[in-house]
Coordinates of C-alpha atoms in Angstrom, one line a residue:
X433 CA 78.7 -81.3 -49.5
X434 CA 77.1 -81.9 -52.9
X435 CA 79.3 -79.2 -54.5
X436 CA 80.3 -81.4 -57.3
X437 CA 76.8 -81.6 -58.9
X438 CA 76.0 -79.1 -61.5
X439 CA 72.3 -79.2 -60.9
X440 CA 71.8 -82.5 -62.8
X441 CA 71.8 -85.4 -60.4
X442 CA 69.2 -88.1 -60.6
X443 CA 65.6 -87.8 -59.5
X444 CA 66.6 -89.2 -56.3
X445 CA 68.9 -86.6 -55.2
X446 CA 66.0 -84.3 -54.6
X447 CA 67.2 -82.1 -51.8
X448 CA 65.5 -79.0 -50.6
X449 CA 67.2 -76.7 -48.1
X450 CA 65.3 -74.6 -45.7
X451 CA 66.2 -71.0 -45.9
X452 CA 67.1 -69.3 -42.7
X453 CA 68.4 -72.6 -41.3
X454 CA 70.6 -70.8 -38.8
X455 CA 69.4 -69.3 -35.6
X456 CA 71.4 -67.4 -32.9
X457 CA 72.0 -70.4 -30.8
X458 CA 72.0 -72.6 -33.8
X459 CA 75.7 -73.5 -34.2
X460 CA 76.4 -74.5 -30.6
X461 CA 73.1 -76.2 -30.1
X462 CA 73.3 -78.2 -33.3
X463 CA 76.9 -79.2 -32.4
X464 CA 75.8 -80.2 -28.9
X465 CA 72.9 -82.3 -30.3
X466 CA 75.3 -83.9 -32.8
X467 CA 77.7 -85.1 -30.1
X468 CA 75.5 -86.4 -27.3
X469 CA 78.4 -88.2 -25.7
X470 CA 80.6 -85.2 -25.2
X471 CA 79.5 -83.4 -22.0
X472 CA 81.3 -80.2 -22.8
X473 CA 79.3 -79.8 -26.0
X474 CA 76.0 -80.2 -24.2
X475 CA 76.2 -77.2 -22.0
X476 CA 74.2 -75.1 -24.5
X477 CA 71.3 -77.5 -24.4
X478 CA 68.4 -76.6 -22.1
X479 CA 66.1 -79.1 -20.5
X480 CA 63.5 -80.3 -23.0
X481 CA 65.6 -79.3 -26.1
X482 CA 66.3 -82.9 -26.9
X483 CA 62.6 -83.8 -26.3
X484 CA 61.5 -81.0 -28.7
X485 CA 63.7 -82.4 -31.4
X486 CA 61.4 -85.5 -31.5
X487 CA 58.0 -84.5 -30.0
X488 CA 56.0 -81.3 -29.5
X489 CA 54.2 -82.8 -26.5
X490 CA 52.3 -85.8 -25.1
X491 CA 48.5 -85.6 -24.5
X492 CA 46.0 -87.7 -22.7
X493 CA 42.5 -87.4 -24.0
X494 CA 39.7 -88.8 -21.9
X495 CA 35.9 -88.8 -22.1
X496 CA 33.9 -86.7 -19.7
X497 CA 30.1 -87.1 -19.5
X498 CA 29.6 -83.3 -19.3
X499 CA 32.3 -82.1 -21.6
X500 CA 32.6 -85.0 -24.1
X501 CA 36.2 -85.6 -25.2
X502 CA 38.7 -83.4 -23.3
X503 CA 42.5 -83.1 -23.1
X504 CA 43.2 -84.2 -19.5
X505 CA 47.0 -83.9 -19.5
X506 CA 49.6 -82.1 -21.6
X507 CA 53.2 -83.0 -20.9
X508 CA 55.6 -81.2 -20.6
X509 CA 53.3 -78.7 -18.9
X510 CA 54.9 -75.7 -20.7
X511 CA 54.0 -77.1 -24.1
X512 CA 51.9 -74.6 -26.1
X513 CA 48.8 -75.6 -27.9
X514 CA 46.1 -73.2 -29.1
X515 CA 42.4 -73.9 -28.3
X516 CA 41.8 -74.7 -31.9
X517 CA 44.6 -77.2 -31.8
X518 CA 43.3 -78.8 -28.6
X519 CA 39.9 -79.1 -30.1
X520 CA 41.3 -80.8 -33.2
X521 CA 43.3 -83.2 -31.0
X522 CA 40.3 -84.0 -28.9
X523 CA 38.1 -85.1 -31.8
X524 CA 40.9 -86.8 -33.8
X525 CA 42.1 -88.9 -30.8
X526 CA 38.9 -90.9 -30.6
X527 CA 37.4 -93.3 -33.2
X528 CA 33.9 -92.4 -34.4
X529 CA 31.4 -94.1 -32.1
X530 CA 30.2 -96.3 -35.1
X531 CA 33.7 -97.8 -35.4
X532 CA 33.0 -99.9 -32.3
X533 CA 36.7 -100.2 -31.5
X534 CA 36.8 -102.4 -28.4
X535 CA 40.1 -103.1 -26.8
X536 CA 43.2 -101.2 -28.0
X537 CA 43.5 -99.4 -31.3
X538 CA 46.4 -97.5 -32.8
X539 CA 46.2 -94.9 -35.6
X540 CA 47.5 -91.6 -36.6
X541 CA 46.1 -88.2 -37.8
X542 CA 47.5 -85.0 -39.2
X543 CA 46.2 -81.5 -38.5
X544 CA 47.0 -77.9 -39.3
X545 CA 49.1 -75.9 -36.9
X546 CA 47.5 -72.6 -35.9
X547 CA 49.1 -69.8 -37.9
X548 CA 51.1 -67.0 -36.3
X549 CA 52.9 -69.3 -33.9
X550 CA 56.6 -68.6 -33.3
X551 CA 58.7 -71.4 -34.6
X552 CA 60.1 -73.2 -31.6
X553 CA 63.8 -73.6 -30.8
X554 CA 64.0 -76.4 -33.3
X555 CA 65.0 -74.0 -36.1
X556 CA 68.5 -75.3 -35.7
X557 CA 67.3 -78.8 -36.5
X558 CA 66.7 -77.5 -40.0
X559 CA 70.3 -78.5 -40.5
X560 CA 69.2 -82.1 -39.9
X561 CA 66.2 -81.6 -42.1
X562 CA 68.5 -80.8 -45.0
X563 CA 69.9 -84.4 -45.1
X564 CA 66.5 -86.1 -45.2
X565 CA 65.0 -87.5 -48.4
X566 CA 62.5 -84.9 -49.7
X567 CA 59.4 -87.0 -48.7
X568 CA 60.5 -87.1 -45.0
X569 CA 61.1 -83.4 -44.6
X570 CA 59.0 -81.7 -41.9
X571 CA 56.1 -79.6 -43.0
X572 CA 56.1 -76.7 -40.6
X573 CA 52.4 -76.1 -41.1
X574 CA 51.3 -79.5 -39.8
X575 CA 51.5 -81.7 -36.7
X576 CA 51.0 -85.4 -36.6
X577 CA 49.1 -87.1 -33.8
X578 CA 50.0 -90.7 -33.0
X579 CA 47.2 -92.3 -31.0
X580 CA 46.9 -95.4 -28.7
X581 CA 43.2 -95.6 -27.8
X582 CA 41.8 -98.0 -25.2
X583 CA 38.1 -98.8 -24.8
X584 CA 37.2 -101.5 -22.3
X585 CA 34.0 -102.3 -20.3
X586 CA 34.1 -100.9 -16.8
X587 CA 31.0 -101.3 -14.6
X588 CA 32.2 -98.8 -12.1
X589 CA 32.0 -95.9 -14.7
X590 CA 28.7 -94.2 -15.6
X591 CA 28.9 -95.0 -19.3
X592 CA 30.0 -98.6 -18.6
X593 CA 33.2 -98.0 -20.6
X594 CA 36.7 -96.8 -19.9
X595 CA 37.8 -94.7 -22.9
X596 CA 41.2 -93.0 -23.1
X597 CA 43.8 -92.1 -25.7
X598 CA 47.5 -91.5 -25.2
X599 CA 48.6 -89.2 -28.0
X600 CA 52.1 -88.2 -29.2
X601 CA 52.2 -84.9 -31.1
X602 CA 55.1 -84.4 -33.4
X603 CA 56.2 -82.6 -36.5
X604 CA 58.0 -85.8 -37.6
X605 CA 56.3 -88.3 -40.0
X606 CA 58.0 -91.3 -38.4
X607 CA 54.9 -93.4 -38.2
X608 CA 56.5 -96.7 -37.4
X609 CA 58.8 -95.4 -34.7
X610 CA 56.0 -93.6 -32.8
X611 CA 53.7 -96.6 -33.3
X612 CA 56.3 -98.9 -31.8
X613 CA 57.0 -96.5 -28.9
X614 CA 53.3 -96.2 -28.1
X615 CA 53.0 -100.0 -28.1
X616 CA 55.8 -100.1 -25.5
X617 CA 54.5 -97.4 -23.2
X618 CA 50.7 -97.0 -23.5
X619 CA 49.5 -100.3 -21.9
X620 CA 51.7 -99.5 -18.9
X621 CA 50.5 -95.9 -18.8
X622 CA 46.8 -97.0 -18.5
X623 CA 47.8 -99.2 -15.5
X624 CA 49.8 -96.5 -13.9
X625 CA 49.6 -92.7 -13.7
X626 CA 51.1 -89.3 -14.6
X627 CA 54.4 -90.1 -12.9
X628 CA 54.9 -92.8 -15.5
X629 CA 54.3 -90.2 -18.3
X630 CA 56.9 -87.9 -16.7
X631 CA 59.4 -90.7 -16.7
X632 CA 58.7 -91.5 -20.4
X633 CA 59.2 -87.8 -21.3
X634 CA 62.5 -87.6 -19.4
X635 CA 63.6 -90.7 -21.3
X636 CA 62.9 -88.9 -24.6
X637 CA 64.7 -85.9 -23.3
X638 CA 67.9 -88.0 -23.2
X639 CA 67.6 -89.2 -26.8
X640 CA 70.3 -88.1 -29.3
X641 CA 68.9 -85.8 -32.0
X642 CA 67.2 -87.3 -35.1
X643 CA 70.3 -87.3 -37.3
X644 CA 69.7 -88.9 -40.7
X645 CA 72.1 -91.7 -41.6
X646 CA 73.3 -92.6 -38.1
X647 CA 72.3 -95.7 -36.1
X648 CA 70.5 -94.2 -33.1
X649 CA 69.8 -95.8 -29.8
X650 CA 66.7 -94.5 -28.1
X651 CA 66.0 -95.7 -24.6
X652 CA 62.3 -95.9 -23.6
X653 CA 61.3 -97.4 -20.2
X654 CA 63.9 -100.1 -20.0
X655 CA 63.9 -101.0 -23.7
X656 CA 66.3 -99.6 -26.4
X657 CA 64.9 -98.9 -29.8
X658 CA 67.6 -99.0 -32.5
X659 CA 66.9 -97.4 -35.8
X660 CA 68.3 -95.4 -38.7
X661 CA 66.6 -92.4 -40.3
X662 CA 67.2 -92.4 -44.1
X663 CA 69.2 -89.7 -45.8
X664 CA 68.7 -88.2 -49.3
X665 CA 72.0 -90.0 -50.3
X666 CA 70.5 -93.5 -49.7
X667 CA 69.8 -95.3 -52.9
X668 CA 66.0 -95.3 -53.1
X669 CA 64.4 -98.7 -52.4
X670 CA 67.3 -99.8 -50.2
X671 CA 67.0 -99.8 -46.4
X672 CA 70.3 -100.4 -44.6
X673 CA 69.4 -103.0 -42.0
X674 CA 69.9 -102.2 -38.4
X675 CA 71.3 -105.3 -36.8
X676 CA 69.9 -106.5 -33.5
X677 CA 73.1 -107.0 -31.5
X678 CA 72.8 -109.2 -28.4
X679 CA 74.5 -106.9 -26.0
X680 CA 75.9 -108.1 -22.8
X681 CA 74.0 -105.4 -20.8
X682 CA 70.6 -106.1 -19.3
X683 CA 68.7 -103.8 -21.6
X684 CA 66.5 -105.4 -24.2
X685 CA 67.0 -103.8 -27.6
X686 CA 64.6 -103.7 -30.5
X687 CA 65.8 -103.1 -34.1
X688 CA 63.3 -101.1 -36.1
X689 CA 63.4 -102.1 -39.8
X690 CA 62.1 -98.6 -40.8
X691 CA 61.0 -95.4 -39.1
X692 CA 58.3 -94.3 -41.5
X693 CA 57.0 -97.1 -43.7
X694 CA 53.6 -98.8 -43.4
X695 CA 52.8 -102.3 -44.5
X696 CA 52.1 -101.5 -48.1
X697 CA 50.8 -104.9 -49.1
X698 CA 48.3 -105.1 -46.3
X699 CA 47.0 -101.6 -47.0
X700 CA 46.6 -102.2 -50.8
X701 CA 45.2 -105.7 -50.4
X702 CA 41.5 -104.7 -50.5
X703 CA 42.1 -102.7 -53.7
X704 CA 44.7 -105.0 -55.1
X705 CA 43.7 -104.8 -58.8
X706 CA 43.7 -101.0 -58.9
X707 CA 47.1 -100.3 -57.5
X708 CA 48.4 -98.8 -60.8
X709 CA 45.4 -96.6 -61.2
X710 CA 45.7 -95.4 -57.6
X711 CA 49.4 -94.6 -58.3
X712 CA 48.2 -92.4 -61.2
X713 CA 45.6 -90.6 -59.0
X714 CA 48.1 -89.9 -56.3
X715 CA 50.8 -88.8 -58.8
X716 CA 48.3 -86.3 -60.3
X717 CA 47.1 -85.0 -57.0
X718 CA 43.5 -86.0 -57.6
X719 CA 41.0 -85.6 -54.8
X720 CA 40.7 -89.0 -53.1
X721 CA 38.7 -90.2 -50.1
X722 CA 39.3 -93.5 -48.3
X723 CA 36.2 -94.8 -46.5
X724 CA 37.2 -97.4 -43.9
X725 CA 35.6 -99.1 -40.9
X726 CA 38.1 -97.7 -38.4
X727 CA 40.8 -95.0 -38.0
X728 CA 43.6 -97.6 -38.0
X729 CA 42.5 -98.8 -41.5
X730 CA 41.9 -95.3 -42.8
X731 CA 45.2 -93.9 -41.6
X732 CA 47.3 -96.8 -42.8
X733 CA 45.7 -96.6 -46.3
X734 CA 46.1 -92.9 -46.6
X735 CA 49.8 -93.1 -45.6
X736 CA 50.3 -96.0 -48.0
X737 CA 48.8 -93.9 -50.9
X738 CA 51.0 -90.9 -50.1
X739 CA 54.1 -93.1 -50.0
X740 CA 53.4 -94.9 -53.3
X741 CA 54.9 -92.1 -55.4
X742 CA 58.0 -92.0 -53.2
X743 CA 60.8 -90.8 -53.7
X744 CA 58.6 -88.0 -55.2
X745 CA 57.0 -85.9 -52.4
X746 CA 53.3 -85.8 -52.3
X747 CA 52.8 -82.0 -52.1
X748 CA 49.0 -81.6 -51.3
X749 CA 47.3 -82.0 -48.0
X750 CA 46.5 -85.5 -46.7
X751 CA 44.5 -86.5 -43.6
X752 CA 45.0 -90.1 -42.4
X753 CA 41.9 -89.7 -40.3
X754 CA 39.4 -86.9 -40.8
X755 CA 36.2 -86.2 -38.8
X756 CA 33.2 -83.9 -39.2
X757 CA 34.5 -81.8 -36.3
X758 CA 37.8 -81.1 -38.1
X759 CA 38.5 -77.3 -38.5
X760 CA 38.8 -77.8 -42.3
X761 CA 35.6 -79.8 -42.6
X762 CA 33.6 -77.0 -44.3
X763 CA 36.5 -76.0 -46.5
X764 CA 37.0 -79.6 -47.8
X765 CA 33.4 -80.8 -48.2
X766 CA 31.8 -77.7 -49.7
X767 CA 29.9 -78.3 -53.0
X768 CA 30.3 -74.7 -54.2
X769 CA 33.7 -75.5 -55.8
X770 CA 35.5 -78.6 -57.1
X771 CA 36.9 -80.9 -54.5
X772 CA 40.4 -79.9 -53.5
X773 CA 43.6 -81.8 -54.2
X774 CA 43.7 -83.8 -50.9
X775 CA 43.5 -87.4 -49.7
X776 CA 41.1 -87.9 -46.8
X777 CA 40.7 -91.0 -44.6
X778 CA 37.2 -91.1 -43.0
X779 CA 35.1 -93.6 -41.0
X780 CA 31.8 -91.7 -40.3
X781 CA 28.9 -93.0 -42.5
X782 CA 27.9 -89.3 -42.8
X783 CA 30.7 -88.8 -45.3
X784 CA 29.1 -91.2 -47.8
X785 CA 26.5 -88.4 -48.3
X786 CA 28.8 -85.4 -47.8
X787 CA 31.5 -86.6 -50.2
X788 CA 29.2 -88.1 -52.8
X789 CA 30.3 -85.5 -55.3
X790 CA 34.0 -86.5 -55.0
X791 CA 35.4 -88.0 -58.2
X792 CA 37.4 -90.9 -56.6
X793 CA 36.3 -92.9 -53.6
X794 CA 38.1 -96.0 -52.2
X795 CA 35.9 -98.1 -50.0
X796 CA 37.7 -100.5 -47.7
X797 CA 36.3 -103.3 -45.6
X798 CA 38.1 -104.7 -42.6
X799 CA 41.7 -105.2 -43.7
X800 CA 42.4 -108.9 -43.4
X801 CA 45.2 -110.6 -45.2
X802 CA 43.7 -112.7 -47.9
X803 CA 43.9 -116.5 -47.7
X804 CA 43.1 -116.4 -51.3
X805 CA 43.5 -113.4 -53.7
X806 CA 40.5 -111.1 -54.1
X807 CA 38.6 -111.9 -57.3
X808 CA 39.1 -109.6 -60.2
X809 CA 37.2 -106.5 -59.3
X810 CA 35.9 -103.9 -61.8
X811 CA 36.1 -100.2 -61.0
X812 CA 32.6 -99.3 -59.8
X813 CA 30.5 -96.4 -60.9
X814 CA 30.3 -93.5 -58.5
X815 CA 26.5 -93.5 -58.6
X816 CA 26.5 -96.9 -57.0
X817 CA 28.0 -95.6 -53.8
X818 CA 25.0 -94.7 -51.7
X819 CA 26.1 -95.7 -48.3
X820 CA 29.2 -96.5 -46.4
X821 CA 28.3 -100.2 -46.4
X822 CA 28.6 -100.4 -50.1
X823 CA 30.9 -103.1 -51.2
X824 CA 34.7 -102.5 -50.9
X825 CA 36.3 -101.3 -54.1
X826 CA 37.3 -98.2 -56.0
X827 CA 34.4 -95.9 -57.2
X828 CA 35.5 -93.6 -60.0
X829 CA 35.0 -92.8 -63.6
X830 CA 38.7 -92.2 -64.1
X831 CA 40.3 -93.8 -67.2
X832 CA 44.0 -94.6 -66.5
X833 CA 46.6 -93.3 -68.9
X834 CA 48.8 -96.4 -68.8
X835 CA 48.0 -99.9 -69.7
X836 CA 47.7 -102.3 -66.8
X837 CA 50.8 -104.1 -65.6
X838 CA 49.6 -107.7 -65.4
X839 CA 53.0 -108.9 -64.2
X840 CA 52.9 -107.3 -60.7
X841 CA 49.4 -108.7 -60.2
X842 CA 50.5 -112.2 -61.1
X843 CA 53.6 -111.9 -58.9
X844 CA 51.7 -110.9 -55.8
X845 CA 48.9 -113.5 -56.4
X846 CA 51.6 -116.2 -56.6
X847 CA 53.0 -114.8 -53.3
X848 CA 49.6 -115.2 -51.7
X849 CA 49.2 -118.8 -52.9
X850 CA 52.7 -119.7 -51.7
X851 CA 52.0 -118.0 -48.3
X852 CA 54.8 -115.5 -48.9
X853 CA 55.2 -113.3 -45.7
X854 CA 53.5 -109.9 -46.1
X855 CA 56.9 -108.1 -45.5
X856 CA 58.2 -109.8 -48.6
X857 CA 55.0 -108.9 -50.6
X858 CA 55.4 -105.2 -49.4
X859 CA 59.0 -105.2 -50.6
X860 CA 57.9 -106.4 -54.1
X861 CA 55.1 -103.8 -54.2
X862 CA 57.4 -101.0 -53.0
X863 CA 60.0 -101.8 -55.7
X864 CA 57.2 -101.9 -58.3
X865 CA 56.0 -98.4 -57.3
X866 CA 59.6 -97.1 -57.1
X867 CA 60.5 -98.3 -60.6
X868 CA 57.3 -96.8 -62.0
X869 CA 57.9 -93.4 -60.4
X870 CA 61.5 -93.4 -61.5
X871 CA 60.6 -94.3 -65.1
X872 CA 58.2 -91.4 -65.0
X873 CA 60.4 -88.8 -63.3
X874 CA 63.8 -89.5 -65.0
X875 CA 62.9 -87.8 -68.3
X876 CA 61.8 -84.7 -66.4
X877 CA 65.0 -84.8 -64.4
X878 CA 67.0 -85.0 -67.6
X879 CA 65.2 -82.2 -69.2
X880 CA 65.4 -79.9 -66.2
X881 CA 69.1 -80.5 -65.8
X882 CA 69.5 -79.2 -69.4
X883 CA 68.1 -75.8 -68.3
X884 CA 71.2 -75.3 -66.2
X885 CA 73.6 -72.7 -67.9
X886 CA 77.1 -74.1 -68.8
X887 CA 79.8 -73.6 -66.3
X888 CA 81.8 -71.4 -68.8
X889 CA 78.9 -68.9 -68.7
X890 CA 79.7 -68.1 -65.1
X891 CA 81.9 -65.0 -64.7
X892 CA 83.0 -63.8 -61.3
X893 CA 82.4 -60.1 -62.3
X894 CA 78.8 -60.6 -63.4
X895 CA 75.7 -61.8 -61.5
X896 CA 75.2 -65.6 -61.8
X897 CA 73.3 -66.5 -65.0
X898 CA 69.6 -67.4 -64.8
X899 CA 68.2 -70.9 -65.4
X900 CA 66.4 -71.3 -68.8
X901 CA 62.6 -71.4 -68.7
X902 CA 60.8 -74.7 -68.5
X903 CA 59.0 -75.2 -71.8
X904 CA 56.3 -77.9 -72.0
X905 CA 56.7 -78.2 -75.7
X906 CA 60.5 -78.7 -75.5
X907 CA 60.1 -81.2 -72.8
X908 CA 57.5 -83.2 -74.8
X909 CA 59.9 -83.3 -77.8
X910 CA 62.5 -85.0 -75.6
X911 CA 60.2 -87.9 -74.8
X912 CA 60.4 -89.4 -78.3
X913 CA 64.1 -90.4 -77.8
X914 CA 64.5 -90.2 -74.1
X915 CA 61.1 -91.0 -72.6
X916 CA 60.0 -93.5 -70.0
X917 CA 60.2 -96.3 -72.6
X918 CA 64.0 -96.4 -71.8
X919 CA 63.3 -97.9 -68.4
X920 CA 59.7 -99.1 -68.4
X921 CA 58.0 -101.7 -70.7
X922 CA 54.6 -100.3 -69.9
X923 CA 52.6 -99.0 -72.9
X924 CA 49.9 -96.4 -72.8
X925 CA 49.4 -92.7 -73.1
X926 CA 52.5 -91.5 -71.2
X927 CA 52.3 -88.1 -73.0
X928 CA 48.8 -87.5 -71.6
X929 CA 50.0 -88.5 -68.2
X930 CA 52.8 -85.9 -68.4
X931 CA 50.5 -83.2 -69.6
X932 CA 48.2 -83.8 -66.7
X933 CA 51.1 -84.0 -64.2
X934 CA 52.5 -80.7 -65.3
X935 CA 49.3 -79.0 -64.1
X936 CA 49.4 -80.8 -60.7
X937 CA 50.6 -79.6 -57.2
X938 CA 53.1 -82.4 -57.2
X939 CA 54.9 -81.1 -60.3
X940 CA 54.8 -77.6 -58.9
X941 CA 56.4 -78.7 -55.6
X942 CA 59.0 -80.9 -57.4
X943 CA 60.0 -78.2 -59.9
X944 CA 60.3 -75.5 -57.3
X945 CA 62.6 -77.6 -55.2
X946 CA 64.6 -78.4 -58.3
X947 CA 64.8 -74.7 -59.3
X948 CA 65.9 -73.7 -55.8
X949 CA 68.6 -76.4 -55.8
X950 CA 69.9 -75.4 -59.2
X951 CA 69.9 -71.7 -58.4
X952 CA 71.8 -72.4 -55.2
X953 CA 74.3 -74.4 -57.3
X954 CA 74.8 -71.5 -59.6
X955 CA 75.4 -69.2 -56.6
X956 CA 77.9 -71.6 -55.2
X957 CA 79.8 -71.9 -58.6
X958 CA 79.8 -68.1 -58.7
X959 CA 81.4 -68.0 -55.3
X960 CA 84.0 -70.4 -56.3
X961 CA 84.8 -68.4 -59.4
X962 CA 85.2 -65.3 -57.2
X963 CA 87.6 -67.2 -54.9
X964 CA 89.8 -68.2 -57.8
X965 CA 90.4 -64.5 -58.8
X966 CA 93.2 -62.4 -57.4
X967 CA 90.9 -59.9 -55.7
X968 CA 93.7 -58.0 -53.9
X969 CA 95.4 -57.3 -57.3
X970 CA 92.0 -56.2 -58.7
X971 CA 91.4 -53.8 -55.8
X972 CA 94.8 -52.1 -56.2
X973 CA 93.8 -51.3 -59.8
X974 CA 90.5 -49.8 -58.8
X975 CA 89.3 -46.8 -56.8
X976 CA 88.6 -46.9 -53.1
X977 CA 84.8 -46.5 -53.7
X978 CA 84.9 -49.5 -56.0
X979 CA 87.0 -51.5 -53.6
X980 CA 84.6 -50.7 -50.7
X981 CA 81.7 -51.8 -52.9
X982 CA 83.5 -55.1 -53.6
X983 CA 84.1 -55.8 -49.9
X984 CA 80.5 -55.2 -49.0
X985 CA 79.3 -57.4 -51.9
X986 CA 81.7 -60.2 -50.8
X987 CA 80.5 -59.9 -47.2
X988 CA 77.0 -60.2 -48.5
X989 CA 77.9 -63.3 -50.4
X990 CA 79.3 -65.0 -47.3
X991 CA 76.1 -64.1 -45.3
X992 CA 74.0 -65.6 -48.1
X993 CA 76.1 -68.8 -48.3
X994 CA 75.4 -69.3 -44.6
X995 CA 71.7 -68.2 -44.6
X996 CA 70.8 -70.3 -47.6
X997 CA 73.1 -73.2 -46.7
X998 CA 74.6 -73.0 -50.2
X999 CA 76.4 -76.2 -51.4
X1000 CA 79.9 -74.6 -51.0
X1001 CA 83.1 -76.2 -49.7
X1002 CA 84.2 -74.8 -46.4
X1003 CA 87.7 -74.1 -47.8
X1004 CA 86.0 -71.8 -50.4
X1005 CA 84.4 -69.8 -47.6
X1006 CA 87.6 -69.5 -45.7
X1007 CA 89.5 -68.5 -48.8
X1008 CA 86.9 -65.8 -49.5
X1009 CA 87.2 -64.5 -45.9
X1010 CA 91.0 -64.3 -46.3
X1011 CA 90.5 -62.3 -49.6
X1012 CA 88.2 -59.9 -47.8
X1013 CA 90.7 -59.4 -44.9
X1014 CA 93.6 -58.9 -47.3
X1015 CA 91.7 -56.3 -49.3
X1016 CA 90.6 -54.4 -46.1
X1017 CA 94.2 -54.4 -44.8
X1018 CA 95.5 -52.7 -48.0
X1019 CA 93.1 -49.8 -47.4
X1020 CA 93.6 -46.6 -45.3
X1021 CA 93.1 -47.0 -41.5
X1022 CA 89.8 -45.1 -41.3
X1023 CA 88.2 -47.2 -44.0
X1024 CA 89.6 -50.4 -42.3
X1025 CA 87.8 -49.6 -39.1
X1026 CA 84.5 -49.0 -40.8
X1027 CA 84.7 -52.1 -43.0
X1028 CA 85.8 -54.4 -40.2
X1029 CA 82.7 -53.4 -38.2
X1030 CA 80.2 -53.7 -41.1
X1031 CA 78.2 -56.8 -41.9
X1032 CA 80.0 -59.1 -39.5

């Protein structure tokens, strides 16, 4: 699909393809996963293949007086975790002792996978990854951990407390889905035992694969979760509603309004007056730390920050919950170099000292929905942040590039006075961020699309032409006539904001994916140009050596189209294969034998 676009497209058609999407078993397995209802197609699926499409494993982390936190159970038992990964999971699955989380707490964390690990069978799921919006694509270097932690008084235990976490480890950033799933299963797991966990995992192993754009029914312990994973084709800001049908069957079904979104308004409430400045800081990939009373607040806020520049992908590292035991603790807190481009969520008071030198600190109290709107809060000076119990607010000396949008503040304040539900407030806030990001990115999209060579420059007999170089000066010149003022009424130093953005990891990631997409488009157009030539006629006019050379080049083109998932119509590939066969058949027998064997 997507063959009609000549690289332009809007900001929202950001679509990266993973190279090497195919794997030996790929075709069959992907086909089998795509058609869960057809038993014949499923033969190539092994036990746990469906499970691995959603989860890496499920862990139970407990507290042992001798060992401290320890992984007690990993399910399925064959799941591979390195010692370093296990250590990270242990420390990240428990709130810091000072959080005093009594009862049940849910949060999430993200940690680096150990390098040198073979990519699991899920390579063929890269085909599904291709259809996701860019900000939902898996990052193969990281795992997410989704935690349900229970701490209750228990006189029979030495420490007087029962403490355990049920943790789902996954490469997928589907926060809301896994949060909902844990709410369903964790309380029952704590009452029951390992056998229950086994049953949960075998339920997941019956799930259809995570295909973007389809309504999926996921059974979990007697309940069916119904949901839809977005695709890159969805118009940003729209979520097709999954209707909750009252089925005749006995199973209860729950419709999930989203798989990945957090409650934006609730998260931004404590720093309500600074949302626009925070959007700039995230857009520019500035080092940000969120200091919160508990991991649930820190993780929600970090995820809200990362999502506020959607549909742009936040390209730096972010840690929804970060502890002093984290394997990257030294690297991220060192004072010998400038703080890195990351967003950290922390709860340990120790960080107030360790991260004092960070340029932007967000301090959050307990997240409560305001009965009244927080009073106008000034940005606070960093030197005033001595301890973690400093007042909530944003501590930074950053001067925003854009003037403040008073409208959105008024609109949300009015909502609070009228007791507008937080879901509705979140929708307003999400739309505001989306319009801001689109106004910012559209001029860049427009300029980058102009770097694409014209279709008439594509000759079947020459290599595809190169994209023109990105020139900062040329881009800046376009802003006068076709800048953000076309879609946004916000005044301010947009030029300064662009200059800063062009040096950021987010620009780098965005531009690379654009470049890749446009280069693939050129390769695809080149393939189509070749297909429209009379290649057999050409080969009759040229020597055998040249003809053999052409056949090998065409075979290479076909392999490349498959390997890089080029946006080429299937008919084009079939046509090219026919051309190749016809040319070979016109050659002497000995050459035919050799050529039919090569490169298939």
